[in-house]
XYZ file of C-alpha atoms in Angstrom:
319
model
C -1.609 -51.170 54.316
C 0.225 -52.555 51.324
C -3.090 -52.987 49.478
C -3.984 -49.361 50.128
C -0.601 -48.212 48.819
C -1.113 -50.307 45.665
C -4.551 -48.739 45.131
C -3.151 -45.232 45.496
C -0.328 -46.035 43.080
C -2.813 -47.453 40.565
C -4.985 -44.368 40.793
C -1.956 -42.122 40.203
C -0.945 -44.178 37.173
C -4.489 -43.986 35.852
C -4.575 -40.215 36.399
C -1.247 -39.782 34.603
C -2.543 -41.878 31.700
C -5.729 -39.789 31.468
C -3.706 -36.568 31.582
C -1.491 -37.806 28.769
C -4.520 -38.787 26.701
C -6.123 -35.373 27.322
C -2.881 -33.622 26.371
C -2.667 -35.716 23.214
C -6.270 -34.834 22.287
C -5.556 -31.124 22.860
C -2.439 -31.360 20.719
C -4.359 -33.074 17.920
C -7.161 -30.500 18.157
C -4.594 -27.690 18.037
C -2.990 -29.285 14.963
C -6.375 -29.583 13.249
C -7.167 -25.927 14.000
C -3.816 -24.803 12.603
C -4.353 -26.920 9.491
C -7.856 -25.480 8.935
C -6.619 -21.922 9.491
C -3.774 -22.538 7.050
C -6.177 -23.879 4.433
C -8.495 -20.886 4.837
C -5.567 -18.465 4.631
C -4.228 -20.274 1.557
C -7.661 -20.109 -0.103
C -7.896 -16.349 0.478
C -4.299 -15.884 -0.698
C -5.099 -17.728 -3.921
C -8.213 -15.604 -4.460
C -6.235 -12.387 -3.925
C -3.379 -13.533 -6.172
C -5.580 -14.761 -9.012
C -6.069 -11.310 -10.654
C -2.316 -10.634 -10.502
C -1.419 -14.031 -11.938
C -4.130 -13.679 -14.593
C -2.782 -10.261 -15.612
C 0.821 -11.453 -15.864
C 0.077 -14.656 -17.781
C -2.405 -12.987 -20.132
C 0.152 -10.335 -21.008
C 2.020 -13.076 -22.892
C -1.010 -14.015 -25.003
C -1.446 -13.027 -28.615
C -3.991 -10.320 -29.390
C -6.255 -12.777 -31.233
C -6.334 -15.171 -28.288
C -7.122 -12.361 -25.831
C -9.891 -11.072 -28.072
C -11.447 -14.515 -28.373
C -11.386 -14.998 -24.596
C -12.424 -11.553 -23.340
C -13.577 -9.577 -26.337
C -17.256 -9.701 -25.446
C -16.624 -7.945 -22.130
C -15.518 -4.812 -23.953
C -17.747 -5.127 -27.011
C -20.009 -2.167 -27.885
C -22.866 -1.630 -30.267
C -23.123 0.962 -33.063
C -24.154 3.662 -30.579
C -21.235 2.966 -28.261
C -23.326 1.134 -25.675
C -22.322 -2.099 -23.995
C -23.386 -5.354 -25.644
C -25.087 -8.014 -23.524
C -22.690 -10.896 -22.925
C -24.494 -13.986 -24.170
C -21.442 -16.218 -24.168
C -19.404 -17.270 -21.185
C -16.078 -15.484 -20.729
C -13.102 -17.844 -20.846
C -10.614 -17.112 -18.062
C -7.313 -18.652 -19.129
C -4.217 -18.658 -16.959
C -1.949 -20.446 -19.444
C -1.658 -19.061 -22.995
C -1.852 -21.424 -25.936
C 1.276 -19.815 -27.347
C 3.620 -17.460 -25.524
C 3.839 -14.158 -27.369
C 5.839 -11.003 -26.624
C 3.965 -8.903 -29.156
C 2.171 -6.893 -26.459
C 5.454 -5.945 -24.752
C 7.018 -5.206 -28.142
C 4.207 -2.776 -28.868
C 4.321 -1.145 -25.438
C 8.108 -0.832 -25.166
C 9.139 -0.121 -28.763
C 6.283 0.606 -31.170
C 4.138 2.884 -28.974
C 6.308 5.215 -26.866
C 3.239 6.991 -25.468
C 2.807 4.202 -22.923
C 6.340 4.649 -21.597
C 5.718 8.393 -21.614
C 2.698 7.897 -19.391
C 4.757 5.613 -17.153
C 7.337 8.364 -16.665
C 4.517 10.833 -16.099
C 3.526 8.658 -13.151
C 7.101 8.671 -11.846
C 7.377 12.459 -12.216
C 4.082 13.012 -10.420
C 4.597 10.535 -7.582
C 8.329 10.907 -6.843
C 8.297 14.529 -5.569
C 5.126 13.864 -3.569
C 6.743 10.989 -1.661
C 10.034 12.833 -0.997
C 8.649 16.198 0.050
C 5.628 14.834 1.911
C 7.997 12.839 4.127
C 10.223 15.895 4.602
C 7.308 18.115 5.579
C 5.741 15.369 7.695
C 8.950 14.674 9.623
C 9.409 18.362 10.469
C 5.752 18.790 11.425
C 5.793 15.590 13.492
C 8.859 16.785 15.367
C 7.070 20.032 16.160
C 3.946 18.211 17.350
C 6.128 15.972 19.524
C 8.386 18.586 21.088
C 5.947 21.401 21.710
C 2.790 20.727 23.679
C -0.200 23.006 24.126
C -3.860 23.532 23.350
C -3.188 25.175 19.993
C -0.972 22.287 18.952
C -3.678 19.797 19.908
C -6.269 21.710 17.889
C -4.029 21.774 14.822
C -3.262 18.079 15.149
C -6.978 17.330 15.537
C -7.594 19.208 12.271
C -4.949 17.004 10.635
C -6.844 13.923 11.779
C -10.154 15.279 10.445
C -8.563 15.994 7.061
C -7.001 12.533 6.991
C -10.396 10.883 7.569
C -11.963 12.731 4.642
C -11.874 10.928 1.292
C -10.155 12.759 -1.526
C -13.447 13.238 -3.371
C -14.609 15.572 -0.580
C -11.626 17.890 -0.970
C -11.427 17.619 -4.752
C -13.559 20.703 -5.461
C -11.643 22.940 -2.969
C -8.362 21.705 -4.466
C -9.622 22.547 -7.934
C -10.752 26.032 -6.884
C -7.471 26.782 -5.104
C -5.437 25.494 -8.063
C -7.510 27.663 -10.404
C -7.003 30.700 -8.144
C -3.236 30.091 -8.097
C -3.161 29.481 -11.881
C -1.819 25.954 -11.332
C -4.359 24.013 -13.361
C -2.870 21.845 -16.111
C 0.481 21.853 -14.306
C 2.136 19.246 -12.129
C 1.978 21.642 -9.193
C -1.784 21.083 -9.013
C -0.976 17.444 -8.147
C 2.202 18.039 -6.152
C 1.052 20.661 -3.650
C -2.008 18.809 -2.232
C 0.051 15.627 -2.074
C 3.015 17.227 -0.312
C 0.856 18.647 2.485
C -1.256 15.494 2.873
C -1.877 14.758 6.591
C -1.424 10.962 6.511
C 2.360 10.893 6.926
C 2.154 13.596 9.618
C -0.268 11.510 11.650
C 1.771 8.309 11.276
C 5.137 9.879 12.127
C 3.738 11.921 15.014
C 2.265 8.846 16.694
C 5.564 7.036 16.229
C 7.775 9.924 17.322
C 5.810 10.404 20.528
C 6.976 6.968 21.650
C 10.572 8.153 21.801
C 11.384 8.651 25.514
C 11.677 12.307 26.463
C 14.691 11.404 28.597
C 16.660 10.737 25.408
C 15.974 14.227 24.059
C 16.601 15.816 27.470
C 19.947 14.035 27.716
C 20.866 15.359 24.273
C 19.938 18.889 25.346
C 22.105 18.567 28.460
C 25.005 17.551 26.200
C 24.495 20.764 24.244
C 22.505 19.488 21.246
C 20.150 21.937 19.556
C 16.722 21.238 18.118
C 18.121 20.567 14.647
C 20.671 18.104 16.012
C 18.011 16.308 18.075
C 15.790 16.088 14.995
C 18.525 14.893 12.655
C 20.617 12.637 14.907
C 18.030 11.193 17.309
C 14.502 11.353 15.920
C 15.256 10.518 12.293
C 17.371 7.405 12.985
C 14.835 6.097 15.511
C 11.958 6.768 13.087
C 13.580 4.999 10.134
C 11.019 2.192 10.188
C 8.071 4.586 10.355
C 9.500 6.738 7.562
C 9.929 3.697 5.313
C 6.394 2.555 6.152
C 4.976 5.975 5.313
C 6.998 6.108 2.072
C 5.650 2.746 0.913
C 2.029 3.579 1.759
C 2.207 7.070 0.238
C 3.833 5.746 -2.934
C 1.196 3.047 -3.432
C -1.606 5.523 -2.741
C -0.467 8.127 -5.275
C 0.859 5.598 -7.777
C -2.745 4.458 -8.274
C -4.360 7.910 -8.379
C -6.959 8.537 -11.068
C -9.275 11.365 -9.960
C -6.565 13.989 -9.417
C -5.046 13.947 -12.911
C -8.438 13.559 -14.588
C -9.782 16.708 -12.905
C -6.683 18.856 -12.533
C -4.853 17.954 -15.768
C -6.882 18.440 -18.936
C -3.987 17.599 -21.261
C -4.133 13.853 -21.919
C -0.399 13.722 -22.694
C 0.431 14.662 -19.080
C -1.812 11.969 -17.570
C -0.145 9.103 -15.676
C -0.413 5.491 -16.721
C -3.089 4.808 -14.098
C -5.523 6.959 -16.093
C -4.939 4.873 -19.209
C -5.640 1.683 -17.267
C -8.989 3.135 -16.196
C -9.973 3.770 -19.837
C -9.510 0.379 -21.446
C -11.380 -0.149 -24.710
C -11.811 -3.132 -26.967
C -8.767 -2.505 -29.140
C -6.340 -2.280 -26.217
C -7.190 -5.301 -24.080
C -3.927 -7.089 -24.763
C -1.909 -3.913 -24.335
C -3.702 -3.281 -21.056
C -2.448 -6.595 -19.661
C 1.148 -5.777 -20.632
C 0.929 -2.203 -19.376
C -0.653 -3.348 -16.108
C 2.166 -5.857 -15.596
C 4.789 -3.170 -16.144
C 2.843 -0.815 -13.905
C 2.845 -3.347 -11.053
C 6.627 -3.789 -11.069
C 7.599 -0.625 -9.085
C 4.966 -1.265 -6.404
C 5.988 -4.914 -6.019
C 9.691 -4.095 -5.857
C 9.201 -1.343 -3.302
C 6.950 -3.528 -1.176
C 9.278 -6.539 -1.303
C 12.314 -4.397 -0.534
C 10.636 -2.475 2.285
C 8.447 -5.234 3.752
C 10.670 -5.539 6.825
C 10.610 -1.785 7.394
C 6.851 -1.690 6.835
C 6.159 -4.333 9.467
C 8.705 -2.813 11.829
C 7.259 0.661 11.463
C 3.704 -0.494 12.161
C 4.343 -2.914 15.024
C 7.253 -1.211 16.818
C 5.951 0.229 20.080
C 9.075 1.421 21.857
C 11.467 4.280 21.405
C 14.797 2.492 21.651
C 15.653 -1.048 20.712
C 17.915 -3.035 22.931
């Protein structure tokens, strides 16, 4: 009897030891997987950050150094055609000598670059503000009032959102020409203000607000404007910030709209200049691109928490 009890106890100890060894192997395997995933993520992060780092560091290079490293990329022949690159391009992340000559030219000697920067601000600012205003009102209407007509209109919004801008560029041009808005900022503002993206995003978010909250406000005597301003807007703060960031980045980088709708080069935003780099402006392009990235980076870093919250938040009320 005692021998049998000893055997059972030995088997239990052996089983416990095997379980511990298996748990240790699983833990090591899990650690290895996390390490490999981290390395892969770090490799992709480095690849994505390389162009940004290259742009920032090269903006502090002298014009002669930039020309010697990248001049052949932008070289042309006598007829204006591209020259075959026979030599290898030298990608340098650290300049031989730090120079602020590019920024001196952009900020002080050539005011047209700052003028184009403010053109971008003037074009994008009203679009972001008024698109969110229109989208919040439209989203409230889509949320509060149900019906077949409302569903058809919202479905049309989705169809328009799925279309690339190049598809609607010709109708926008024709309508702007009919309204005598060509070569004015209104040709850029109006299509941007009524863009369906923010409406779709805010409507999907606003529908998650429990109807009981709005019904309770109505019982307390609140009108539609009070429900919109005091209930829906505070609860949709994260979604509004997310839409503002995405809309700003989208229109901050626009190129086709001003090229087609604004024939005056002086009214073009800075993004158009960056799309027309020639051999004599390579160094300036690095400095201008660095300055042009600053607003987007600041807005993203400041609103990162709101952006994540607006995309991942699934409920109507936080506890």
